[in-house]
PDB file of C-alpha atoms in Angstrom:
ATOM      1  CA  MET A   1     -74.223  76.281  -1.813  1.00  0.00           C
ATOM      2  CA  THR A   2     -75.905  77.297   1.010  1.00  0.00           C
ATOM      3  CA  ALA A   3     -73.952  80.719   2.977  1.00  0.00           C
ATOM      4  CA  VAL A   4     -75.502  82.273   6.012  1.00  0.00           C
ATOM      5  CA  GLY A   5     -74.339  85.462   8.295  1.00  0.00           C
ATOM      6  CA  ALA A   6     -71.528  87.622   8.783  1.00  0.00           C
ATOM      7  CA  SER A   7     -67.759  87.970   8.788  1.00  0.00           C
ATOM      8  CA  ALA A   8     -66.164  85.885  11.257  1.00  0.00           C
ATOM      9  CA  PRO A   9     -63.972  86.568  14.198  1.00  0.00           C
ATOM     10  CA  GLU A  10     -60.419  84.960  14.788  1.00  0.00           C
ATOM     11  CA  VAL A  11     -60.493  80.539  14.572  1.00  0.00           C
ATOM     12  CA  GLY A  12     -59.199  78.967  17.324  1.00  0.00           C
ATOM     13  CA  TRP A  13     -60.294  75.195  17.729  1.00  0.00           C
ATOM     14  CA  VAL A  14     -61.473  73.529  14.535  1.00  0.00           C
ATOM     15  CA  THR A  15     -63.402  70.039  14.337  1.00  0.00           C
ATOM     16  CA  PHE A  16     -63.719  67.643  11.439  1.00  0.00           C
ATOM     17  CA  GLY A  17     -66.581  64.968  11.991  1.00  0.00           C
ATOM     18  CA  THR A  18     -66.522  62.469   9.083  1.00  0.00           C
ATOM     19  CA  LEU A  19     -69.630  59.683   8.981  1.00  0.00           C
ATOM     20  CA  LYS A  20     -69.273  57.249   5.987  1.00  0.00           C
ATOM     21  CA  ALA A  21     -72.660  55.899   4.780  1.00  0.00           C
ATOM     22  CA  ASP A  22     -73.908  53.426   2.782  1.00  0.00           C
ATOM     23  CA  SER A  23     -75.250  55.579  -0.260  1.00  0.00           C
ATOM     24  CA  PRO A  24     -75.499  58.628  -1.709  1.00  0.00           C
ATOM     25  CA  ARG A  25     -78.902  58.810  -0.538  1.00  0.00           C
ATOM     26  CA  THR A  26     -77.965  58.325   3.419  1.00  0.00           C
ATOM     27  CA  ALA A  27     -75.334  60.809   2.947  1.00  0.00           C
ATOM     28  CA  ALA A  28     -77.821  63.318   1.505  1.00  0.00           C
ATOM     29  CA  ALA A  29     -80.175  63.025   4.553  1.00  0.00           C
ATOM     30  CA  LEU A  30     -76.947  63.409   6.626  1.00  0.00           C
ATOM     31  CA  VAL A  31     -76.272  66.753   5.027  1.00  0.00           C
ATOM     32  CA  GLU A  32     -79.751  67.969   5.266  1.00  0.00           C
ATOM     33  CA  SER A  33     -79.897  67.315   9.159  1.00  0.00           C
ATOM     34  CA  ILE A  34     -76.316  68.840   9.774  1.00  0.00           C
ATOM     35  CA  THR A  35     -77.306  72.047   7.295  1.00  0.00           C
ATOM     36  CA  ARG A  36     -80.876  72.155   9.272  1.00  0.00           C
ATOM     37  CA  GLU A  37     -79.419  72.031  12.928  1.00  0.00           C
ATOM     38  CA  VAL A  38     -76.698  74.520  12.037  1.00  0.00           C
ATOM     39  CA  THR A  39     -79.120  77.257  10.477  1.00  0.00           C
ATOM     40  CA  ALA A  40     -81.672  76.854  12.867  1.00  0.00           C
ATOM     41  CA  TRP A  41     -79.469  77.049  16.234  1.00  0.00           C
ATOM     42  CA  VAL A  42     -75.696  75.925  16.225  1.00  0.00           C
ATOM     43  CA  ARG A  43     -74.944  79.560  13.876  1.00  0.00           C
ATOM     44  CA  HIS A  44     -76.673  81.285  17.009  1.00  0.00           C
ATOM     45  CA  THR A  45     -74.069  79.769  19.322  1.00  0.00           C
ATOM     46  CA  PRO A  46     -71.567  81.851  21.536  1.00  0.00           C
ATOM     47  CA  GLY A  47     -67.739  80.961  20.223  1.00  0.00           C
ATOM     48  CA  PHE A  48     -69.396  79.713  17.003  1.00  0.00           C
ATOM     49  CA  VAL A  49     -67.453  81.108  13.464  1.00  0.00           C
ATOM     50  CA  SER A  50     -68.405  78.839  10.745  1.00  0.00           C
ATOM     51  CA  ALA A  51     -69.345  75.025   9.223  1.00  0.00           C
ATOM     52  CA  ARG A  52     -68.987  73.690   6.046  1.00  0.00           C
ATOM     53  CA  THR A  53     -70.166  70.522   5.458  1.00  0.00           C
ATOM     54  CA  HIS A  54     -68.493  68.356   2.435  1.00  0.00           C
ATOM     55  CA  LEU A  55     -69.891  65.535   0.420  1.00  0.00           C
ATOM     56  CA  SER A  56     -67.265  63.369  -0.941  1.00  0.00           C
ATOM     57  CA  VAL A  57     -66.685  63.127  -5.005  1.00  0.00           C
ATOM     58  CA  ASP A  58     -68.413  59.438  -5.076  1.00  0.00           C
ATOM     59  CA  GLY A  59     -71.527  60.898  -3.047  1.00  0.00           C
ATOM     60  CA  THR A  60     -71.225  58.618   0.163  1.00  0.00           C
ATOM     61  CA  THR A  61     -68.649  60.310   2.807  1.00  0.00           C
ATOM     62  CA  VAL A  62     -69.931  63.537   4.379  1.00  0.00           C
ATOM     63  CA  VAL A  63     -67.336  65.893   6.562  1.00  0.00           C
ATOM     64  CA  ASN A  64     -68.424  68.696   8.378  1.00  0.00           C
ATOM     65  CA  ARG A  65     -65.983  71.386   9.347  1.00  0.00           C
ATOM     66  CA  GLY A  66     -66.687  73.544  12.313  1.00  0.00           C
ATOM     67  CA  GLN A  67     -64.937  76.766  13.396  1.00  0.00           C
ATOM     68  CA  TRP A  68     -64.926  78.164  16.703  1.00  0.00           C
ATOM     69  CA  GLU A  69     -63.149  80.960  18.943  1.00  0.00           C
ATOM     70  CA  SER A  70     -61.930  78.665  21.194  1.00  0.00           C
ATOM     71  CA  GLU A  71     -61.899  75.022  22.484  1.00  0.00           C
ATOM     72  CA  THR A  72     -63.557  76.559  25.880  1.00  0.00           C
ATOM     73  CA  LEU A  73     -66.478  77.570  24.029  1.00  0.00           C
ATOM     74  CA  TYR A  74     -66.824  74.593  22.011  1.00  0.00           C
ATOM     75  CA  ARG A  75     -67.214  72.397  25.117  1.00  0.00           C
ATOM     76  CA  GLU A  76     -69.381  74.837  26.561  1.00  0.00           C
ATOM     77  CA  PHE A  77     -71.682  75.875  24.557  1.00  0.00           C
ATOM     78  CA  PHE A  78     -71.890  73.299  21.746  1.00  0.00           C
ATOM     79  CA  GLN A  79     -70.288  69.998  23.297  1.00  0.00           C
ATOM     80  CA  GLU A  80     -72.506  69.980  26.489  1.00  0.00           C
ATOM     81  CA  ASN A  81     -75.350  71.393  24.931  1.00  0.00           C
ATOM     82  CA  PRO A  82     -78.541  69.374  25.357  1.00  0.00           C
ATOM     83  CA  ALA A  83     -79.570  70.794  21.799  1.00  0.00           C
ATOM     84  CA  ALA A  84     -76.558  69.030  20.061  1.00  0.00           C
ATOM     85  CA  ALA A  85     -78.139  65.521  20.661  1.00  0.00           C
ATOM     86  CA  VAL A  86     -79.375  65.145  16.946  1.00  0.00           C
ATOM     87  CA  LEU A  87     -75.911  66.214  15.753  1.00  0.00           C
ATOM     88  CA  ARG A  88     -73.739  64.250  18.094  1.00  0.00           C
ATOM     89  CA  SER A  89     -76.499  61.144  17.456  1.00  0.00           C
ATOM     90  CA  LEU A  90     -75.758  61.411  13.469  1.00  0.00           C
ATOM     91  CA  ALA A  91     -73.065  58.550  14.109  1.00  0.00           C
ATOM     92  CA  ASP A  92     -75.987  55.981  14.978  1.00  0.00           C
ATOM     93  CA  HIS A  93     -78.423  57.087  11.663  1.00  0.00           C
ATOM     94  CA  PRO A  94     -79.441  54.296   9.605  1.00  0.00           C
ATOM     95  CA  GLY A  95     -77.077  53.408   7.114  1.00  0.00           C
ATOM     96  CA  VAL A  96     -73.784  55.300   8.730  1.00  0.00           C
ATOM     97  CA  LEU A  97     -71.146  52.350   8.671  1.00  0.00           C
ATOM     98  CA  GLU A  98     -68.198  54.411  10.440  1.00  0.00           C
ATOM     99  CA  ALA A  99     -67.620  58.076  12.418  1.00  0.00           C
ATOM    100  CA  THR A 100     -64.806  59.460  13.161  1.00  0.00           C
ATOM    101  CA  VAL A 101     -64.746  63.198  14.581  1.00  0.00           C
ATOM    102  CA  PHE A 102     -60.894  65.216  14.508  1.00  0.00           C
ATOM    103  CA  ALA A 103     -60.560  68.151  16.859  1.00  0.00           C
ATOM    104  CA  GLY A 104     -57.295  70.475  17.174  1.00  0.00           C
ATOM    105  CA  THR A 105     -56.173  74.003  16.029  1.00  0.00           C
ATOM    106  CA  GLU A 106     -55.247  75.455  12.604  1.00  0.00           C
ATOM    107  CA  ALA A 107     -51.476  75.952  12.016  1.00  0.00           C
ATOM    108  CA  PRO A 108     -50.104  78.844   9.295  1.00  0.00           C
ATOM    109  CA  GLY A 109     -50.851  77.629   6.234  1.00  0.00           C
ATOM    110  CA  LEU A 110     -50.357  78.562   2.418  1.00  0.00           C
ATOM    111  CA  GLN A 111     -52.509  81.187   0.481  1.00  0.00           C
ATOM    112  CA  GLY A 112     -52.592  80.378  -3.300  1.00  0.00           C
ATOM    113  CA  PRO A 113     -52.903  82.835  -6.438  1.00  0.00           C
ATOM    114  CA  GLU A 114     -56.652  82.454  -6.211  1.00  0.00           C
ATOM    115  CA  ALA A 115     -57.283  82.902  -2.395  1.00  0.00           C
ATOM    116  CA  GLY A 116     -60.505  84.124  -1.373  1.00  0.00           C
ATOM    117  CA  VAL A 117     -62.571  82.053  -4.090  1.00  0.00           C
ATOM    118  CA  GLU A 118     -64.960  80.104  -3.427  1.00  0.00           C
ATOM    119  CA  PRO A 119     -63.710  76.201  -3.795  1.00  0.00           C
ATOM    120  CA  GLY A 120     -65.078  74.092  -6.092  1.00  0.00           C
ATOM    121  CA  MET A 121     -62.981  71.328  -5.050  1.00  0.00           C
ATOM    122  CA  VAL A 122     -61.701  70.404  -1.165  1.00  0.00           C
ATOM    123  CA  ALA A 123     -59.123  67.741  -0.092  1.00  0.00           C
ATOM    124  CA  VAL A 124     -59.780  66.300   3.577  1.00  0.00           C
ATOM    125  CA  ALA A 125     -56.311  64.948   4.481  1.00  0.00           C
ATOM    126  CA  THR A 126     -55.928  63.033   7.715  1.00  0.00           C
ATOM    127  CA  ARG A 127     -52.483  61.851   8.392  1.00  0.00           C
ATOM    128  CA  HIS A 128     -51.545  59.496  11.710  1.00  0.00           C
ATOM    129  CA  LEU A 129     -47.910  60.712  13.124  1.00  0.00           C
ATOM    130  CA  ALA A 130     -45.816  59.412  15.707  1.00  0.00           C
ATOM    131  CA  SER A 131     -45.405  62.448  17.958  1.00  0.00           C
ATOM    132  CA  GLY A 132     -45.014  65.973  17.820  1.00  0.00           C
ATOM    133  CA  ASP A 133     -41.390  65.926  16.214  1.00  0.00           C
ATOM    134  CA  SER A 134     -42.962  64.577  13.727  1.00  0.00           C
ATOM    135  CA  ALA A 135     -45.404  66.762  13.218  1.00  0.00           C
ATOM    136  CA  ALA A 136     -43.065  69.487  13.213  1.00  0.00           C
ATOM    137  CA  ALA A 137     -40.872  68.127  10.295  1.00  0.00           C
ATOM    138  CA  LEU A 138     -44.427  67.758   8.460  1.00  0.00           C
ATOM    139  CA  MET A 139     -45.002  71.567   8.754  1.00  0.00           C
ATOM    140  CA  GLU A 140     -41.527  72.007   7.340  1.00  0.00           C
ATOM    141  CA  LEU A 141     -42.408  69.874   4.332  1.00  0.00           C
ATOM    142  CA  LEU A 142     -44.817  71.764   3.974  1.00  0.00           C
ATOM    143  CA  ALA A 143     -43.410  75.131   4.053  1.00  0.00           C
ATOM    144  CA  ASP A 144     -40.812  73.982   1.314  1.00  0.00           C
ATOM    145  CA  SER A 145     -43.417  73.143  -0.861  1.00  0.00           C
ATOM    146  CA  GLY A 146     -45.049  76.721  -0.651  1.00  0.00           C
ATOM    147  CA  GLU A 147     -42.487  78.038  -2.969  1.00  0.00           C
ATOM    148  CA  TRP A 148     -44.044  76.582  -6.445  1.00  0.00           C
ATOM    149  CA  LYS A 149     -47.628  75.999  -4.670  1.00  0.00           C
ATOM    150  CA  ARG A 150     -48.474  79.641  -3.496  1.00  0.00           C
ATOM    151  CA  SER A 151     -48.529  80.663  -7.818  1.00  0.00           C
ATOM    152  CA  PHE A 152     -50.067  76.872  -9.138  1.00  0.00           C
ATOM    153  CA  PRO A 153     -52.577  77.917 -10.812  1.00  0.00           C
ATOM    154  CA  GLY A 154     -56.429  77.313  -9.403  1.00  0.00           C
ATOM    155  CA  PHE A 155     -54.972  76.543  -6.073  1.00  0.00           C
ATOM    156  CA  ILE A 156     -56.945  78.545  -3.049  1.00  0.00           C
ATOM    157  CA  SER A 157     -55.188  77.997  -0.148  1.00  0.00           C
ATOM    158  CA  ALA A 158     -54.215  75.280   1.926  1.00  0.00           C
ATOM    159  CA  THR A 159     -54.372  75.100   6.217  1.00  0.00           C
ATOM    160  CA  PRO A 160     -52.944  72.109   8.424  1.00  0.00           C
ATOM    161  CA  HIS A 161     -54.681  71.497  11.676  1.00  0.00           C
ATOM    162  CA  PHE A 162     -53.073  69.293  14.385  1.00  0.00           C
ATOM    163  CA  SER A 163     -54.397  67.549  17.146  1.00  0.00           C
ATOM    164  CA  LYS A 164     -53.296  69.000  20.827  1.00  0.00           C
ATOM    165  CA  ASP A 165     -50.872  65.971  21.425  1.00  0.00           C
ATOM    166  CA  GLY A 166     -49.056  66.484  17.639  1.00  0.00           C
ATOM    167  CA  THR A 167     -50.068  62.876  16.246  1.00  0.00           C
ATOM    168  CA  ALA A 168     -53.128  63.397  14.454  1.00  0.00           C
ATOM    169  CA  PHE A 169     -52.680  66.145  11.460  1.00  0.00           C
ATOM    170  CA  VAL A 170     -55.433  67.001   8.818  1.00  0.00           C
ATOM    171  CA  ASN A 171     -54.723  69.024   5.826  1.00  0.00           C
ATOM    172  CA  TYR A 172     -57.668  71.104   4.083  1.00  0.00           C
ATOM    173  CA  PRO A 173     -56.447  72.586   0.354  1.00  0.00           C
ATOM    174  CA  MET A 174     -58.922  73.907  -2.107  1.00  0.00           C
ATOM    175  CA  TRP A 175     -58.959  74.770  -5.622  1.00  0.00           C
ATOM    176  CA  VAL A 176     -61.410  76.536  -8.219  1.00  0.00           C
ATOM    177  CA  SER A 177     -62.720  73.463 -10.048  1.00  0.00           C
ATOM    178  CA  GLU A 178     -62.344  69.853 -10.587  1.00  0.00           C
ATOM    179  CA  VAL A 179     -59.569  70.660 -13.527  1.00  0.00           C
ATOM    180  CA  ALA A 180     -57.249  72.768 -10.736  1.00  0.00           C
ATOM    181  CA  TYR A 181     -57.602  69.821  -8.540  1.00  0.00           C
ATOM    182  CA  ARG A 182     -56.598  67.398 -11.372  1.00  0.00           C
ATOM    183  CA  SER A 183     -53.394  69.628 -12.379  1.00  0.00           C
ATOM    184  CA  TRP A 184     -52.336  69.756  -8.901  1.00  0.00           C
ATOM    185  CA  MET A 185     -52.776  65.904  -8.818  1.00  0.00           C
ATOM    186  CA  ALA A 186     -50.612  65.509 -12.031  1.00  0.00           C
ATOM    187  CA  ASP A 187     -47.768  67.275 -10.592  1.00  0.00           C
ATOM    188  CA  PRO A 188     -44.902  65.354  -9.919  1.00  0.00           C
ATOM    189  CA  ARG A 189     -43.685  67.530  -7.175  1.00  0.00           C
ATOM    190  CA  ILE A 190     -46.986  66.167  -5.387  1.00  0.00           C
ATOM    191  CA  GLY A 191     -45.809  62.468  -5.566  1.00  0.00           C
ATOM    192  CA  GLU A 192     -42.423  63.846  -4.451  1.00  0.00           C
ATOM    193  CA  GLY A 193     -43.937  65.651  -1.545  1.00  0.00           C
ATOM    194  CA  GLN A 194     -46.604  62.345  -0.530  1.00  0.00           C
ATOM    195  CA  ALA A 195     -43.507  60.211  -0.390  1.00  0.00           C
ATOM    196  CA  GLU A 196     -41.692  62.011   2.736  1.00  0.00           C
ATOM    197  CA  ILE A 197     -44.240  62.731   4.594  1.00  0.00           C
ATOM    198  CA  ALA A 198     -45.189  58.797   4.171  1.00  0.00           C
ATOM    199  CA  ARG A 199     -42.176  58.697   6.289  1.00  0.00           C
ATOM    200  CA  LEU A 200     -43.519  60.287   9.007  1.00  0.00           C
ATOM    201  CA  GLU A 201     -46.788  58.274   9.222  1.00  0.00           C
ATOM    202  CA  VAL A 202     -47.440  55.272  11.774  1.00  0.00           C
ATOM    203  CA  ALA A 203     -50.751  54.509   9.362  1.00  0.00           C
ATOM    204  CA  PRO A 204     -52.082  54.774   6.438  1.00  0.00           C
ATOM    205  CA  PRO A 205     -53.935  58.300   5.493  1.00  0.00           C
ATOM    206  CA  GLN A 206     -57.683  59.032   4.824  1.00  0.00           C
ATOM    207  CA  TYR A 207     -57.994  61.324   1.758  1.00  0.00           C
ATOM    208  CA  LEU A 208     -61.249  62.390   0.698  1.00  0.00           C
ATOM    209  CA  VAL A 209     -61.905  64.726  -2.142  1.00  0.00           C
ATOM    210  CA  CYS A 210     -65.036  66.772  -1.739  1.00  0.00           C
ATOM    211  CA  THR A 211     -67.341  69.213  -3.045  1.00  0.00           C
ATOM    212  CA  VAL A 212     -68.770  71.806  -0.777  1.00  0.00           C
ATOM    213  CA  ALA A 213     -72.313  71.217   0.366  1.00  0.00           C
ATOM    214  CA  SER A 214     -72.826  74.148   2.453  1.00  0.00           C
ATOM    215  CA  HIS A 215     -71.305  77.058   4.266  1.00  0.00           C
ATOM    216  CA  ILE A 216     -72.775  78.780   7.382  1.00  0.00           C
ATOM    217  CA  ASP A 217     -71.267  81.603   9.222  1.00  0.00           C
ATOM    218  CA  ALA A 218     -72.122  82.644  12.801  1.00  0.00           C
ATOM    219  CA  ALA A 219     -75.049  84.843  12.573  1.00  0.00           C
ATOM    220  CA  PRO A 220     -74.921  88.618  13.309  1.00  0.00           C
ATOM    221  CA  ALA A 221     -74.815  89.576  16.798  1.00  0.00           C
ATOM    222  CA  GLY A 222     -78.151  89.981  18.866  1.00  0.00           C
ATOM    223  CA  SER A 223     -79.984  87.598  15.414  1.00  0.00           C
ATOM    224  CA  THR A 224     -82.417  85.050  16.773  1.00  0.00           C
ATOM    225  CA  GLY A 225     -83.139  81.889  14.375  1.00  0.00           C
ATOM    226  CA  THR A 226     -87.026  81.643  14.833  1.00  0.00           C
ATOM    227  CA  ALA A 227     -87.255  85.079  14.251  1.00  0.00           C
ATOM    228  CA  GLU A 228     -85.814  85.056  10.671  1.00  0.00           C
ATOM    229  CA  THR A 229     -87.428  83.802   7.807  1.00  0.00           C
ATOM    230  CA  ALA A 230     -86.263  81.169   5.602  1.00  0.00           C
ATOM    231  CA  ASP A 231     -85.023  83.536   2.559  1.00  0.00           C
ATOM    232  CA  THR A 232     -82.976  85.958   5.207  1.00  0.00           C
ATOM    233  CA  ALA A 233     -81.608  82.881   7.085  1.00  0.00           C
ATOM    234  CA  ASN A 234     -80.416  81.306   3.770  1.00  0.00           C
ATOM    235  CA  ARG A 235     -78.257  82.501   0.503  1.00  0.00           C
ATOM    236  CA  THR A 236     -78.099  79.410  -1.965  1.00  0.00           C
ATOM    237  CA  THR A 237     -75.829  80.113  -4.841  1.00  0.00           C
ATOM    238  CA  THR A 238     -74.612  77.453  -7.747  1.00  0.00           C
TER     239      THR A 238
END
């Protein structure tokens, strides 16, 4: 995993960009392009907090999570930035079959016994709700499940995200390893909770299980990408 930068400020806006590719080779090229662009200039952008790029376990889907201090800074310094043309054009990259983007805010989540540990397995669960009332009901279900999830072995954390109108929801749970994830999914309480959540949905959910391909934090204040060497800009861990 590639990590860049220093400690992050508070997050006020989050995006999840999902690219479904025709092959692992295409997906690997997408990961490379995203990591290169974020390392070169995005991490120096005002308001940027971090970017984490994920690869699905079958190697064909890429999910990039971007964290920003606010929606205003995201739109002003990234979305409207001509330099973002490469990233915005990834949906048109040869071999990309489907591209979707979620944007919204984080809600209070759950911390597990392994909070702060680097994830070995991550899920990106996208759900479609009828209204803000459904979103509130979903949060109640998640809060109730915290009674047992907070002590589950190998669980790191789960952070829910909601769109501005409350009709799109992305949960982002993390575990230390595939073994911990599989143990979690085998627990009968997961199935019971999923059945409760399904009653609030208006469309089938999308559930991706991923590894983390890269994580890049905002650059230290005053640094410039062109002045740094590759060794300074990137630290690779396994």
